[in-house]
mmCIF file of C-alpha atoms in Angstrom:
data_model
loop_
_atom_site.group_PDB
_atom_site.id
_atom_site.type_symbol
_atom_site.label_atom_id
_atom_site.label_comp_id
_atom_site.label_asym_id
_atom_site.label_seq_id
_atom_site.Cartn_x
_atom_site.Cartn_y
_atom_site.Cartn_z
ATOM 1 C CA MET I 1 0.000 0.000 0.000
ATOM 2 C CA MET I 2 1.046 3.560 -0.746
ATOM 3 C CA GLY I 3 4.158 3.651 -2.856
ATOM 4 C CA CYS I 4 4.071 7.335 -3.823
ATOM 5 C CA GLU I 5 5.571 9.924 -1.493
ATOM 6 C CA ARG I 6 2.808 12.424 -2.250
ATOM 7 C CA MET I 7 0.355 10.262 -0.322
ATOM 8 C CA GLU I 8 1.866 11.167 3.047
ATOM 9 C CA THR I 9 1.322 14.881 2.531
ATOM 10 C CA ASP I 10 -1.027 15.757 -0.336
ATOM 11 C CA GLY I 11 -2.923 12.502 0.010
ATOM 12 C CA MET I 12 -3.751 13.254 3.629
ATOM 13 C CA ARG I 13 -4.731 16.844 2.862
ATOM 14 C CA TYR I 14 -6.927 15.622 0.006
ATOM 15 C CA LEU I 15 -8.710 13.064 2.188
ATOM 16 C CA ASP I 16 -9.193 15.513 5.046
ATOM 17 C CA GLY I 17 -10.498 18.393 2.950
ATOM 18 C CA GLU I 18 -7.464 20.551 3.723
ATOM 19 C CA MET I 19 -6.824 21.545 0.110
ATOM 20 C CA SER I 20 -7.875 24.572 -1.864
ATOM 21 C CA LEU I 21 -9.977 23.871 -4.965
ATOM 22 C CA GLN I 22 -6.931 24.439 -7.146
ATOM 23 C CA GLU I 23 -4.784 22.050 -5.115
ATOM 24 C CA LYS I 24 -7.571 19.485 -5.101
ATOM 25 C CA SER I 25 -7.945 19.669 -8.848
ATOM 26 C CA GLU I 26 -4.173 19.353 -9.329
ATOM 27 C CA PHE I 27 -4.013 16.333 -7.006
ATOM 28 C CA GLU I 28 -6.927 14.677 -8.813
ATOM 29 C CA LYS I 29 -4.930 15.002 -12.023
ATOM 30 C CA HIS I 30 -2.067 13.303 -10.235
ATOM 31 C CA LEU I 31 -4.432 10.537 -9.148
ATOM 32 C CA ASP I 32 -5.313 9.893 -12.789
ATOM 33 C CA SER I 33 -1.692 9.121 -13.516
ATOM 34 C CA CYS I 34 -0.565 7.533 -10.221
ATOM 35 C CA ARG I 35 -1.885 4.090 -9.501
ATOM 36 C CA ALA I 36 -0.235 3.865 -6.066
ATOM 37 C CA CYS I 37 -1.997 7.021 -4.879
ATOM 38 C CA ARG I 38 -5.289 5.951 -6.430
ATOM 39 C CA GLU I 39 -5.195 2.646 -4.563
ATOM 40 C CA ALA I 40 -4.112 4.314 -1.344
ATOM 41 C CA VAL I 41 -6.907 6.896 -1.540
ATOM 42 C CA ALA I 42 -9.436 4.132 -2.214
ATOM 43 C CA GLN I 43 -8.229 2.143 0.796
ATOM 44 C CA MET I 44 -8.222 5.134 3.082
ATOM 45 C CA ASN I 45 -11.640 6.175 1.874
ATOM 46 C CA ARG I 46 -12.937 2.803 3.020
ATOM 47 C CA LEU I 47 -11.390 3.444 6.401
ATOM 48 C CA GLY I 48 -13.038 6.871 6.307
ATOM 49 C CA ILE I 49 -16.437 5.290 5.740
ATOM 50 C CA LEU I 50 -15.911 3.306 8.918
ATOM 51 C CA THR I 51 -14.773 6.258 11.027
ATOM 52 C CA ARG I 52 -17.393 8.661 9.667
ATOM 53 C CA GLY I 53 -20.190 6.242 10.459
ATOM 54 C CA VAL I 54 -19.605 6.312 14.205
ATOM 55 C CA VAL I 55 -19.264 8.853 16.978
ATOM 56 C CA ILE I 56 -17.840 8.695 20.475
ATOM 57 C CA LYS I 57 -20.782 8.325 22.793
ATOM 58 C CA ASP I 58 -21.415 11.324 25.022
ATOM 59 C CA PRO I 59 -21.944 10.417 28.659
ATOM 60 C CA ARG I 60 -25.348 10.945 30.240
ATOM 61 C CA ASP I 61 -26.015 14.112 32.223
ATOM 62 C CA SER I 62 -25.798 12.152 35.477
ATOM 63 C CA PHE I 63 -22.172 11.371 34.605
ATOM 64 C CA TRP I 64 -21.310 15.003 35.373
ATOM 65 C CA ASP I 65 -22.955 14.993 38.787
ATOM 66 C CA GLY I 66 -20.307 15.854 41.316
ATOM 67 C CA TYR I 67 -17.614 16.400 38.674
ATOM 68 C CA TRP I 68 -16.879 19.984 39.710
ATOM 69 C CA LYS I 69 -17.498 19.307 43.410
ATOM 70 C CA SER I 70 -14.852 16.602 43.387
ATOM 71 C CA ILE I 71 -12.325 18.991 41.806
ATOM 72 C CA TYR I 72 -13.241 21.778 44.224
ATOM 73 C CA ARG I 73 -12.975 19.510 47.266
ATOM 74 C CA ARG I 74 -9.493 18.390 46.257
ATOM 75 C CA ILE I 75 -8.312 21.967 45.702
ATOM 76 C CA GLU I 76 -9.810 23.000 49.037
ATOM 77 C CA ARG I 77 -8.345 19.998 50.840
ATOM 78 C CA LYS I 78 -4.852 20.754 49.624
ATOM 79 C CA THR I 79 -5.022 24.241 51.131
ATOM 80 C CA ALA I 80 -6.460 22.813 54.345
ATOM 81 C CA TRP I 81 -3.598 20.329 54.669
ATOM 82 C CA ILE I 82 -1.014 23.069 54.301
ATOM 83 C CA PHE I 83 -2.656 25.033 57.134
ATOM 84 C CA ILE I 84 -2.963 21.927 59.311
ATOM 85 C CA LEU I 85 0.673 21.012 58.810
ATOM 86 C CA LEU I 86 1.941 24.507 59.499
ATOM 87 C CA GLY I 87 -0.324 24.836 62.551
ATOM 88 C CA GLY I 88 0.816 21.444 63.796
ATOM 89 C CA ILE I 89 4.471 22.348 63.472
ATOM 90 C CA LEU I 90 3.956 25.650 65.305
ATOM 91 C CA ILE I 91 2.082 23.998 68.173
ATOM 92 C CA ILE I 92 4.699 21.277 68.544
ATOM 93 C CA LEU I 93 7.584 23.741 68.453
ATOM 94 C CA TYR I 94 5.874 25.954 71.026
ATOM 95 C CA GLU I 95 5.154 23.004 73.324
ATOM 96 C CA LEU I 96 8.725 21.841 72.914
ATOM 97 C CA TYR I 97 9.990 25.296 73.842
ATOM 98 C CA ARG I 98 7.747 25.312 76.948
ATOM 99 C CA ALA I 99 8.831 21.824 77.935
ATOM 100 C CA VAL I 100 12.501 22.800 77.748
ATOM 101 C CA ARG I 101 11.912 26.173 79.470
ATOM 102 C CA ASP I 102 9.995 24.680 82.415
ATOM 103 C CA MET I 103 12.065 21.552 82.548
ATOM 104 C CA GLY I 104 12.924 21.548 86.246
ATOM 105 C CA GLU I 105 13.815 18.044 87.278
ATOM 106 C CA LEU I 106 14.335 15.724 84.320
ATOM 107 C CA THR I 107 12.104 12.653 84.465
ATOM 108 C CA ILE I 108 11.639 9.744 82.101
ATOM 109 C CA SER I 109 8.180 10.973 81.118
ATOM 110 C CA LYS I 110 9.489 14.483 80.381
ATOM 111 C CA ILE I 111 12.269 13.072 78.213
ATOM 112 C CA ALA I 112 9.718 10.884 76.411
ATOM 113 C CA ILE I 113 7.448 13.885 75.738
ATOM 114 C CA ILE I 114 10.365 15.960 74.444
ATOM 115 C CA LEU I 115 11.481 13.117 72.167
ATOM 116 C CA LEU I 116 7.913 12.576 70.949
ATOM 117 C CA LEU I 117 7.378 16.258 70.165
ATOM 118 C CA THR I 118 10.768 16.541 68.464
ATOM 119 C CA GLY I 119 9.992 13.474 66.347
ATOM 120 C CA LEU I 120 6.582 14.875 65.357
ATOM 121 C CA ALA I 121 8.096 18.261 64.488
ATOM 122 C CA ILE I 122 10.724 16.600 62.276
ATOM 123 C CA LEU I 123 8.066 14.411 60.621
ATOM 124 C CA LEU I 124 5.735 17.335 59.842
ATOM 125 C CA ALA I 125 8.609 19.532 58.665
ATOM 126 C CA SER I 126 9.690 16.719 56.357
ATOM 127 C CA VAL I 127 6.174 16.486 54.885
ATOM 128 C CA VAL I 128 6.106 20.246 54.288
ATOM 129 C CA ARG I 129 9.598 20.153 52.753
ATOM 130 C CA GLU I 130 8.564 17.300 50.467
ATOM 131 C CA ARG I 131 5.476 19.262 49.371
ATOM 132 C CA ILE I 132 7.596 22.304 48.584
ATOM 133 C CA HIS I 133 10.118 20.151 46.693
ATOM 134 C CA GLN I 134 7.332 18.456 44.729
ATOM 135 C CA ARG I 135 5.988 21.841 43.777
ATOM 136 C CA LYS I 136 9.426 22.936 42.575
ATOM 137 C CA VAL I 137 9.893 19.914 40.337
ATOM 138 C CA ASP I 138 6.260 19.714 39.237
ATOM 139 C CA ARG I 139 6.357 19.297 35.459
ATOM 140 C CA TYR I 140 3.139 21.229 35.084
ATOM 141 C CA ARG I 141 4.306 24.374 36.869
ATOM 142 C CA ASP I 142 6.014 25.961 33.928
ATOM 143 C CA ILE I 143 3.888 24.705 31.102
ATOM 144 C CA LYS I 144 3.635 27.414 28.489
ATOM 145 C CA ARG I 145 2.425 27.291 24.924
ATOM 146 C CA MET X 1 -19.717 17.279 20.970
ATOM 147 C CA GLU X 2 -19.606 21.020 21.555
ATOM 148 C CA ARG X 3 -16.756 22.757 19.776
ATOM 149 C CA THR X 4 -17.336 26.212 21.198
ATOM 150 C CA THR X 5 -15.059 26.361 24.182
ATOM 151 C CA GLU X 6 -14.593 30.098 24.192
ATOM 152 C CA ILE X 7 -13.596 31.425 27.582
ATOM 153 C CA SER X 8 -13.372 35.162 28.024
ATOM 154 C CA ARG X 9 -10.051 36.767 28.844
ATOM 155 C CA GLU X 10 -11.656 38.296 31.942
ATOM 156 C CA THR X 11 -12.588 34.864 33.232
ATOM 157 C CA LEU X 12 -9.072 33.592 32.593
ATOM 158 C CA LEU X 13 -7.540 36.576 34.361
ATOM 159 C CA GLU X 14 -9.871 36.122 37.324
ATOM 160 C CA TRP X 15 -8.918 32.470 37.482
ATOM 161 C CA LYS X 16 -5.220 33.348 37.396
ATOM 162 C CA LYS X 17 -5.818 35.521 40.460
ATOM 163 C CA GLY X 18 -7.223 32.452 42.196
ATOM 164 C CA ASN X 19 -10.949 33.042 41.728
ATOM 165 C CA VAL X 20 -12.483 29.573 42.119
ATOM 166 C CA ARG X 21 -15.808 30.642 40.589
ATOM 167 C CA ALA X 22 -13.980 31.603 37.405
ATOM 168 C CA PHE X 23 -12.295 28.227 37.435
ATOM 169 C CA GLU X 24 -15.645 26.508 37.832
ATOM 170 C CA GLU X 25 -16.816 28.296 34.699
ATOM 171 C CA ILE X 26 -13.719 27.130 32.817
ATOM 172 C CA VAL X 27 -14.240 23.542 33.967
ATOM 173 C CA THR X 28 -17.933 23.594 33.023
ATOM 174 C CA VAL X 29 -17.151 24.847 29.527
ATOM 175 C CA THR X 30 -14.248 22.468 28.822
ATOM 176 C CA ARG X 31 -14.992 19.320 30.853
ATOM 177 C CA GLN X 32 -16.818 17.488 28.033
ATOM 178 C CA ARG X 33 -13.953 18.043 25.648
ATOM 179 C CA ALA X 34 -11.362 17.162 28.279
ATOM 180 C CA TYR X 35 -13.142 13.932 29.154
ATOM 181 C CA SER X 36 -13.596 12.961 25.496
ATOM 182 C CA PHE X 37 -9.961 13.595 24.614
ATOM 183 C CA ALA X 38 -8.839 11.584 27.635
ATOM 184 C CA LEU X 39 -11.188 8.820 26.566
ATOM 185 C CA GLY X 40 -9.493 8.717 23.181
ATOM 186 C CA LEU X 41 -6.182 8.148 24.917
ATOM 187 C CA VAL X 42 -7.049 5.771 27.763
ATOM 188 C CA GLY X 43 -10.047 3.984 26.317
ATOM 189 C CA ASN X 44 -12.442 3.770 29.208
ATOM 190 C CA SER X 45 -14.881 6.136 30.790
ATOM 191 C CA GLU X 46 -13.893 5.824 34.429
ATOM 192 C CA ASP X 47 -10.190 6.513 33.895
ATOM 193 C CA ALA X 48 -10.969 9.326 31.445
ATOM 194 C CA ARG X 49 -13.149 11.021 34.058
ATOM 195 C CA ASP X 50 -10.547 10.662 36.827
ATOM 196 C CA LEU X 51 -7.667 11.816 34.640
ATOM 197 C CA SER X 52 -9.542 14.810 33.294
ATOM 198 C CA GLN X 53 -10.335 15.868 36.869
ATOM 199 C CA GLU X 54 -6.701 15.421 37.902
ATOM 200 C CA ALA X 55 -5.622 17.487 34.907
ATOM 201 C CA PHE X 56 -7.959 20.318 35.930
ATOM 202 C CA ILE X 57 -6.464 20.302 39.427
ATOM 203 C CA ALA X 58 -2.930 20.311 37.981
ATOM 204 C CA ALA X 59 -3.913 23.169 35.661
ATOM 205 C CA HIS X 60 -5.308 25.135 38.599
ATOM 206 C CA ASN X 61 -2.051 24.656 40.505
ATOM 207 C CA ALA X 62 -0.075 25.781 37.444
ATOM 208 C CA ARG X 63 -2.381 28.704 36.580
ATOM 209 C CA LYS X 64 0.265 31.369 37.183
ATOM 210 C CA SER X 65 2.287 30.062 34.249
ATOM 211 C CA PHE X 66 -0.709 30.296 31.901
ATOM 212 C CA ASP X 67 -0.761 33.187 29.458
ATOM 213 C CA ALA X 68 -4.309 34.607 29.508
ATOM 214 C CA ASP X 69 -3.833 36.068 26.039
ATOM 215 C CA LYS X 70 -3.623 32.562 24.613
ATOM 216 C CA PRO X 71 -6.447 30.034 24.330
ATOM 217 C CA PHE X 72 -6.928 27.868 27.394
ATOM 218 C CA PHE X 73 -7.591 24.464 25.888
ATOM 219 C CA PRO X 74 -4.348 23.782 23.967
ATOM 220 C CA TRP X 75 -2.380 24.677 27.118
ATOM 221 C CA PHE X 76 -4.649 22.524 29.248
ATOM 222 C CA TYR X 77 -4.539 19.661 26.760
ATOM 223 C CA ARG X 78 -0.800 19.313 27.228
ATOM 224 C CA ILE X 79 -1.354 18.781 30.942
ATOM 225 C CA LEU X 80 -4.179 16.334 30.281
ATOM 226 C CA ARG X 81 -2.126 14.475 27.699
ATOM 227 C CA ASN X 82 0.850 14.121 30.036
ATOM 228 C CA ARG X 83 -1.438 12.770 32.742
ATOM 229 C CA CYS X 84 -2.977 10.256 30.358
ATOM 230 C CA LEU X 85 0.341 9.112 28.901
ATOM 231 C CA ASN X 86 1.888 8.733 32.353
ATOM 232 C CA PHE X 87 -1.155 6.752 33.405
ATOM 233 C CA ILE X 88 -0.978 4.455 30.370
ATOM 234 C CA ARG X 89 2.730 3.816 30.865
ATOM 235 C CA SER X 90 2.636 3.386 34.614
ATOM 236 C CA ARG X 91 -0.557 1.508 35.312
ATOM 237 C CA ALA X 92 0.192 -1.727 37.073
ATOM 238 C CA ARG X 93 -2.841 -3.601 35.898
ATOM 239 C CA LYS X 94 -4.017 -3.261 32.357
ATOM 240 C CA ARG X 95 -7.611 -2.163 32.428
ATOM 241 C CA GLU X 96 -9.772 -3.340 29.595
ATOM 242 C CA ILE X 97 -10.874 -0.674 27.154
ATOM 243 C CA SER X 98 -14.632 -0.124 27.098
ATOM 244 C CA MET X 99 -16.127 -1.592 23.968
ATOM 245 C CA ASP X 100 -19.344 0.418 23.910
ATOM 246 C CA ILE X 101 -17.729 3.815 23.324
ATOM 247 C CA LEU X 102 -18.351 4.136 19.592
ATOM 248 C CA ILE X 103 -21.951 4.283 18.466
ATOM 249 C CA GLU X 104 -23.610 4.742 15.105
ATOM 250 C CA LYS X 105 -23.814 8.344 14.020
ATOM 251 C CA ALA X 106 -27.393 8.122 12.838
ATOM 252 C CA SER X 107 -29.720 5.332 13.650
ATOM 253 C CA THR X 108 -31.067 4.344 10.265
ATOM 254 C CA GLU X 109 -33.468 1.573 9.472
ATOM 255 C CA ALA X 110 -31.375 -1.544 9.308
ATOM 256 C CA SER X 111 -31.910 -5.250 9.533
ATOM 257 C CA PRO X 112 -30.723 -6.978 12.710
ATOM 258 C CA ASP X 113 -27.867 -8.525 10.721
ATOM 259 C CA THR X 114 -26.704 -5.150 9.389
ATOM 260 C CA SER X 115 -26.957 -3.609 12.847
ATOM 261 C CA MET X 116 -24.859 -6.425 14.242
ATOM 262 C CA ILE X 117 -22.212 -5.937 11.550
ATOM 263 C CA ARG X 118 -22.118 -2.194 12.210
ATOM 264 C CA LYS X 119 -21.753 -2.798 15.935
ATOM 265 C CA GLU X 120 -18.949 -5.265 15.305
ATOM 266 C CA ASN X 121 -17.256 -2.777 12.948
ATOM 267 C CA ALA X 122 -17.457 -0.052 15.577
ATOM 268 C CA GLU X 123 -15.956 -2.353 18.194
ATOM 269 C CA ALA X 124 -13.220 -3.495 15.815
ATOM 270 C CA LEU X 125 -12.432 0.128 14.975
ATOM 271 C CA TRP X 126 -12.190 1.128 18.651
ATOM 272 C CA LYS X 127 -10.059 -1.924 19.408
ATOM 273 C CA GLY X 128 -7.934 -1.195 16.344
ATOM 274 C CA LEU X 129 -7.318 2.353 17.517
ATOM 275 C CA PHE X 130 -5.955 0.967 20.773
ATOM 276 C CA ALA X 131 -3.547 -1.253 18.892
ATOM 277 C CA LEU X 132 -1.903 1.925 17.540
ATOM 278 C CA SER X 133 0.749 3.913 19.359
ATOM 279 C CA GLU X 134 -0.580 6.726 21.566
ATOM 280 C CA GLU X 135 0.733 9.347 19.138
ATOM 281 C CA HIS X 136 -1.035 7.765 16.188
ATOM 282 C CA ARG X 137 -4.234 7.089 18.093
ATOM 283 C CA GLU X 138 -4.299 10.652 19.338
ATOM 284 C CA VAL X 139 -4.173 12.274 15.890
ATOM 285 C CA MET X 140 -6.755 9.813 14.587
ATOM 286 C CA VAL X 141 -9.134 10.609 17.427
ATOM 287 C CA LEU X 142 -8.651 14.373 17.127
ATOM 288 C CA ARG X 143 -9.083 14.311 13.374
ATOM 289 C CA CYS X 144 -11.685 11.610 12.772
ATOM 290 C CA PHE X 145 -13.914 11.900 15.832
ATOM 291 C CA TYR X 146 -13.550 15.539 16.831
ATOM 292 C CA ASP X 147 -13.021 16.882 13.340
ATOM 293 C CA LEU X 148 -10.163 19.183 14.299
ATOM 294 C CA SER X 149 -8.354 20.819 11.387
ATOM 295 C CA TYR X 150 -4.636 20.258 10.884
ATOM 296 C CA ARG X 151 -3.978 23.705 12.301
ATOM 297 C CA GLU X 152 -6.008 22.966 15.426
ATOM 298 C CA ILE X 153 -4.291 19.617 15.943
ATOM 299 C CA SER X 154 -0.919 21.250 15.359
ATOM 300 C CA GLU X 155 -1.671 23.934 17.986
ATOM 301 C CA THR X 156 -3.110 21.456 20.450
ATOM 302 C CA LEU X 157 -0.234 18.982 20.269
ATOM 303 C CA VAL X 158 2.441 21.631 19.636
ATOM 304 C CA ILE X 159 3.702 19.845 16.528
ATOM 305 C CA SER X 160 4.024 21.061 12.956
ATOM 306 C CA GLU X 161 1.245 20.490 10.431
ATOM 307 C CA GLY X 162 3.695 18.334 8.511
ATOM 308 C CA THR X 163 4.006 16.070 11.537
ATOM 309 C CA VAL X 164 0.212 15.972 11.831
ATOM 310 C CA MET X 165 -0.030 14.755 8.229
ATOM 311 C CA SER X 166 2.753 12.246 8.692
ATOM 312 C CA ARG X 167 1.224 10.796 11.871
ATOM 313 C CA LEU X 168 -2.193 10.590 10.233
ATOM 314 C CA PHE X 169 -0.704 8.799 7.259
ATOM 315 C CA TYR X 170 1.057 6.139 9.340
ATOM 316 C CA ALA X 171 -1.901 5.842 11.727
ATOM 317 C CA ARG X 172 -4.290 5.226 8.841
ATOM 318 C CA LYS X 173 -1.898 2.853 7.190
ATOM 319 C CA ALA X 174 -1.553 0.827 10.382
ATOM 320 C CA LEU X 175 -5.281 0.927 11.136
ATOM 321 C CA TYR X 176 -6.131 -0.179 7.620
ATOM 322 C CA GLY X 177 -3.795 -3.124 8.084
ATOM 323 C CA ILE X 178 -5.452 -4.061 11.384
ATOM 324 C CA LEU X 179 -8.970 -3.794 9.968
ATOM 325 C CA LYS X 180 -8.203 -5.207 6.534
ATOM 326 C CA ASP X 181 -10.564 -8.159 6.931
ATOM 327 C CA ARG X 182 -13.401 -5.771 7.728
ATOM 328 C CA PHE X 183 -13.141 -4.190 4.303
ATOM 329 C CA ASP X 184 -14.562 -7.190 2.603
ATOM 330 C CA GLU X 185 -17.664 -5.919 0.739
ATOM 331 C CA SER X 186 -20.026 -7.961 2.864
ATOM 332 C CA GLN X 187 -18.579 -6.512 6.058
ATOM 333 C CA MET X 188 -19.216 -2.923 4.957
ATOM 334 C CA GLU X 189 -22.891 -3.501 4.406
ATOM 335 C CA GLY X 190 -25.110 -0.577 5.154
ATOM 336 C CA ASP X 191 -22.372 2.028 4.840
ATOM 337 C CA ASP X 192 -23.011 4.682 2.305
ATOM 338 C CA ALA X 193 -21.142 7.659 3.724
#
């Protein structure tokens, strides 16, 4: 199938109605003298009959129920998580500061609380740092046309 | 499917400032097209819906880099396309493509046998499209099912019109090869387009 190089360019434009009348007429003259293009056009026209006879089914209206709400919730949730994480880090750091300030006599339970709060602060800070890093390397951030 | 996806510059500027209502308007106007294009890439309704939603969220997060003087959809389509291609290449389990996506354009009077043949042709065509590479399937879907011009496809995919033609040529060539048996006269019964 398709032994003439014109098929890849002019042939496609001819089949897809992308030619001016003059170009179309000129290509039809070429078709008269080029068997390879004639056969290729005939084959692709048959394929065209198949594709033109069908459409992609549109979903029912109910399909769109909740479509926007789901997007909105996820946008909203992202903001909420940022606030929660930042708030959590601040609270933990403040409690840690108070624990160290009012330390008095060091007991096992005080050490455990300090360790726990320090661990939580590191964990939350790591999540925030990861978020910021993800944002920096996000392939969609700098998409421009 | 609606082709008018005009979004005013004011709406786009409002959205860039972070106005969620403006974004809702953008989503409402473009969601059908986004879903349909995703469907042409991933092949089933559920994934197409999820991926189009994810793409809208990604677009919202990247809104500051969008140029409001340019049309929204080609910019958005690149995000959607990346999501879909990443999904196709990374999905652990291969989900079956839905086979009831293509339907007859116009329901004409036809015998049960002819209807069955047409249904089988539509299924074979859809299946055949998914035997093509993503790049070839994409141009076929944009051209044959959404009737985009070469210029529109070129702008949407950020490729030259020459590349559009070339991809269409090889896509059609491959698809013809896949569906060759279907082009037996008896198989094309009822088609007069």
